[in-house]
C-alpha positions as semicolon CSV with decimal commas, in nm:
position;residue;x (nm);y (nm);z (nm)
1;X;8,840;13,814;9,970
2;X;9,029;13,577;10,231
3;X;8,881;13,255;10,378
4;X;8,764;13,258;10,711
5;X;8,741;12,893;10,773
6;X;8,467;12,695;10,953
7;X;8,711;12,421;11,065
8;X;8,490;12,162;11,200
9;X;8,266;12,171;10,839
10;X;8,609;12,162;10,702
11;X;8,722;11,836;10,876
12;X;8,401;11,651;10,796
13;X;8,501;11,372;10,529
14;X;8,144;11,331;10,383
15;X;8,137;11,708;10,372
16;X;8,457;11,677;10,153
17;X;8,326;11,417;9,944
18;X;8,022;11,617;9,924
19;X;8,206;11,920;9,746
20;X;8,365;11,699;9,465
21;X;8,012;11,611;9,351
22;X;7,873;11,980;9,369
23;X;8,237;12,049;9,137
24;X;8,113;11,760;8,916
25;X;7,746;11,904;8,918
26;X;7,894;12,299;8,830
27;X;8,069;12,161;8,523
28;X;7,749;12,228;8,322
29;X;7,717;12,602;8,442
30;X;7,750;12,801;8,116
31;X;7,955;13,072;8,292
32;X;8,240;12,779;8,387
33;X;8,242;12,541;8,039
34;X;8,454;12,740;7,838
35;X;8,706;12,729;8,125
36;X;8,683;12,355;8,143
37;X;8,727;12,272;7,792
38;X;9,059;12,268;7,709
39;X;9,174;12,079;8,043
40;X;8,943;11,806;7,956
41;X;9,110;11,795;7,605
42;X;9,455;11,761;7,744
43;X;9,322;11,466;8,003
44;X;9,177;11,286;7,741
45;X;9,476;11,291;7,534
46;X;9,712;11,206;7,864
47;X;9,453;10,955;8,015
48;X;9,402;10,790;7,729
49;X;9,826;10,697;7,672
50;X;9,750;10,604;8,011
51;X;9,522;10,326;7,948
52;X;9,777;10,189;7,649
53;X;10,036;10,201;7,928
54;X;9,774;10,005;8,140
55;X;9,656;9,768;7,879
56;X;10,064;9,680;7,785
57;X;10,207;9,616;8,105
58;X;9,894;9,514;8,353
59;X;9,858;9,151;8,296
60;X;10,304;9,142;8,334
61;X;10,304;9,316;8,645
62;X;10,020;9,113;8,809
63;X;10,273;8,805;8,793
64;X;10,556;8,959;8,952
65;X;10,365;9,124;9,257
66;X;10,185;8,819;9,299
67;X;10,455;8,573;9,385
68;X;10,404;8,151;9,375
69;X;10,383;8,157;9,767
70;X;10,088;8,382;9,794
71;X;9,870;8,219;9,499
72;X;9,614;8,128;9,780
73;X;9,558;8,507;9,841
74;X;9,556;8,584;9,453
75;X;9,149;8,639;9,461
76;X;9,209;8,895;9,740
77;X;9,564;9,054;9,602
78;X;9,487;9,036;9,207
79;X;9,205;9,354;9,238
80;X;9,382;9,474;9,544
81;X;9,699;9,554;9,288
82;X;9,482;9,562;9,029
83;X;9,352;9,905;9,142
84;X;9,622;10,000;9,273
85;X;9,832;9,978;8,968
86;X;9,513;10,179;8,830
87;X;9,538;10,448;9,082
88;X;9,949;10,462;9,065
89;X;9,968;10,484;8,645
90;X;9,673;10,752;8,645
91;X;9,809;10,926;8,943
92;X;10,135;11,021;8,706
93;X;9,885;11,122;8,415
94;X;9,722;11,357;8,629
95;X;10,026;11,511;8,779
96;X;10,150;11,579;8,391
97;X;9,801;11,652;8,320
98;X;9,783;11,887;8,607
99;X;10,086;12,060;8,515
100;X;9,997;12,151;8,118
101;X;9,640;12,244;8,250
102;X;9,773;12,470;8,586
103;X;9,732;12,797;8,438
104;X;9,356;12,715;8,322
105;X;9,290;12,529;8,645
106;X;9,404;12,856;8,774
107;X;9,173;13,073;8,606
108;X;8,845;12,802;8,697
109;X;8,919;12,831;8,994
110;X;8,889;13,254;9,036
111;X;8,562;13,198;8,826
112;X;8,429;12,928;9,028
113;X;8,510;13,166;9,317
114;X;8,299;13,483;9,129
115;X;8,040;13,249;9,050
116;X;7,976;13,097;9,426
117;X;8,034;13,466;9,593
118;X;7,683;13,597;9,357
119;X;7,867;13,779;9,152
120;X;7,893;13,830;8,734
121;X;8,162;13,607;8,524
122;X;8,295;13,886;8,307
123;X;8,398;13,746;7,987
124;X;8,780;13,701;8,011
125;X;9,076;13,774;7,733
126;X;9,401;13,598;7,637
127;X;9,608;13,821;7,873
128;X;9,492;13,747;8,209
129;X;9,567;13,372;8,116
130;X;9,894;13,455;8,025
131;X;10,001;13,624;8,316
132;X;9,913;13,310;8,522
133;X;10,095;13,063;8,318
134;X;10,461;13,068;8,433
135;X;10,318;13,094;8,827
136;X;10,110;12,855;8,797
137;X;10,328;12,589;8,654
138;X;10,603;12,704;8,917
139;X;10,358;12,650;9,171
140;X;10,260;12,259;9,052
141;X;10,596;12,218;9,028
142;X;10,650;12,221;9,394
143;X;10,362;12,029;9,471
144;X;10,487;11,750;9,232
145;X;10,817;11,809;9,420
146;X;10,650;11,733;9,759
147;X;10,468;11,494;9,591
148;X;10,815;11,257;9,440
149;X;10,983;11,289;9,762
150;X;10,708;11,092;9,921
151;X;10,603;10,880;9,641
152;X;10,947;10,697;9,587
153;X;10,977;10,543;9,936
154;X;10,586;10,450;9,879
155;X;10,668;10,299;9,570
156;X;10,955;10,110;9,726
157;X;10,746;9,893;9,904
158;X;10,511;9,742;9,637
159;X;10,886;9,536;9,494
160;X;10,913;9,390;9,861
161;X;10,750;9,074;9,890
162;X;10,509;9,042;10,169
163;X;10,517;9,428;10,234
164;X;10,367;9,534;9,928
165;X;9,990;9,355;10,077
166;X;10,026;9,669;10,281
167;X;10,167;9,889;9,988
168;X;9,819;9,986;9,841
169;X;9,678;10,111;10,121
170;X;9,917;10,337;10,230
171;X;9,959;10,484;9,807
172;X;9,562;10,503;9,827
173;X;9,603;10,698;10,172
174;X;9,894;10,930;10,058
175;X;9,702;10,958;9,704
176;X;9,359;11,102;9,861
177;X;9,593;11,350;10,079
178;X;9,796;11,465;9,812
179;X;9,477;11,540;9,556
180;X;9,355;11,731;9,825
181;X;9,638;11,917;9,846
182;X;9,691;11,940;9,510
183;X;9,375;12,076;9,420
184;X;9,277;12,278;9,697
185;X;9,609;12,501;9,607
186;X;9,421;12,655;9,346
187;X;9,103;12,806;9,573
188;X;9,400;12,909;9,840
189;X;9,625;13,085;9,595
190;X;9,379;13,321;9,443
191;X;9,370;13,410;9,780
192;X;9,787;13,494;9,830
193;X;9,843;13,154;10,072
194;X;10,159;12,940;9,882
195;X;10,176;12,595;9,957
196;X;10,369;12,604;10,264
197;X;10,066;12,771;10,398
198;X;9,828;12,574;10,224
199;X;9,955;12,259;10,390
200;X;9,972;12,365;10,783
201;X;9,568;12,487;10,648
202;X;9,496;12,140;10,524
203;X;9,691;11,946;10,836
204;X;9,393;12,093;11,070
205;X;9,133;11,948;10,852
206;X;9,294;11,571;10,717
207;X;8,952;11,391;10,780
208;X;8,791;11,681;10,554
209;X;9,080;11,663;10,294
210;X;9,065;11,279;10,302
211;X;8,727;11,253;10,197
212;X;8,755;11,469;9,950
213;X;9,065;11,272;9,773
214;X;8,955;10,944;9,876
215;X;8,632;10,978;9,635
216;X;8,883;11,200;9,432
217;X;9,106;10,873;9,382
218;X;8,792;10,621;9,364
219;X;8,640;10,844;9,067
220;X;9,002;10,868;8,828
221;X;9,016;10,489;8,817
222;X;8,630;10,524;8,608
223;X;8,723;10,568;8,256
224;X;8,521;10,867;8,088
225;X;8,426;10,994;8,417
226;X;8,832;11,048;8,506
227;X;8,834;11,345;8,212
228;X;8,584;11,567;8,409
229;X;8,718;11,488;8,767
230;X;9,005;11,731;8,721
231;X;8,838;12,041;8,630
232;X;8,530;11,900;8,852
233;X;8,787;11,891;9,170
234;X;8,888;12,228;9,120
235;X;8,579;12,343;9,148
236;X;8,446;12,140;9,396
237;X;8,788;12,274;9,613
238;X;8,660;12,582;9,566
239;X;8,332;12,539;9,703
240;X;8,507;12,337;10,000
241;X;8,591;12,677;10,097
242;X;8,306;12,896;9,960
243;X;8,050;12,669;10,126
244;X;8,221;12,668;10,493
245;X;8,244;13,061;10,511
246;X;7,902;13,125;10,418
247;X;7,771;12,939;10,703
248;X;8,011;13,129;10,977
């Protein structure tokens, strides 16, 4: 089956933002859980040496960013950083996580695709899972390629002083776009389109892929809630598509 897009559903940003919450809302489909399991195992282990990381070096960090000069701004800057430090520490955890989990995130997201098209989840073996593994992982690891090459000079700018008020903004901008990316690779590939594709797709339809990573970004900073969001963006990438062709 290959997508025949609806662009202008596609560039909608509540429409995006609407298809994260229908992923969220599949999660409990029996067809889809035993899919999801193990990828929420493997963020709760990663997320949660992510909140130790948080926890150690939050309060530390705070004091550098937040320089003598600008203590007049520090009710404004403090949760401004604050979050953003949030968003940057999970954002690694999620890439790691996102690499351990690609060949099940693979798999979720063919079923997700059997289950929206009406059709019958057949139960699955060991060896179609294995056959995706090494692809898979080579595939996340030239998003997370894309991903460093961009995030260093972003990262840059939080050590200058003054420049880093701007700093979380743009990470927050470049996180929601790179989620969508991210996660909307997995819908594409089972469909043959590699990444290069995938992102000259996802360039015609920013506001859509915004909204979608923007809520993405909001919901992996809510502890609990971030161990679902994953597997629950997967899916909901999947309906991103699903839902826009059935309305053509």
């Amino acid at each position: 089956m290959k997508f025949n897009f609806d662009n202008k559903k596609l560039n909608n940003p509540a429409y995006g933002a609407g298809c994260l919450l229908k992923g969220l809302a599949m999660l409990k489909l029996p067809v889809l859980r035993r899919f999801i399991l193990l990828p929420v195992l493997i963020n709760l282990i990663l997320f949660g040496i992510g909140f130790v990381v948080l926890q150690h070096y939050f309060s530390e960090l705070m004091t550098w960013l937040i320089p003598e000069w600008l203590d007049w701004l520090r009710w404004l800057l403090w949760p401004l950083f604050g979050l953003s430090f949030i968003l940057v520490v999970y954002f690694f955890f999620v890439m790691f996580a996102n690499l351990i989990a690609a060949p099940f995130y693979s798999l979720l997201a063919e079923k997700a695709l059997i289950v929206l098209s009406g059709d019958k989840v057949e139960n699955s073996s060991v060896l179609p899972l294995m056959k995706t593994v090494m692809p898979a992982i080579m595939s996340e690891l030239g998003r997370m390629g894309y991903f460093i090459t961009r995030a260093i000079p972003l990262l840059i700018l939080f050590l200058i002083p003054g420049v880093n008020i701007v700093a979380p903004f743009l990470w927050f901008l470049f996180g929601a776009w790179f989620f969508s990316l991210d996660y909307t690779a997995y819908p594409l590939e089972s469909q043959g389109i590699l990444f290069k594709e995938q992102r000259e797709i996802m360039k015609k339809k920013r506001l859509g892929a915004l909204g979608f990573g923007s809520l993405l970004s909001f919901c992996l900073a809510v502890p609990i809630l971030n161990l679902f969001i994953p597997p629950a963006a997967v899916i909901g990438a999947t309906v991103y598509f699903m839902d826009a062709e059935k309305e053509r």
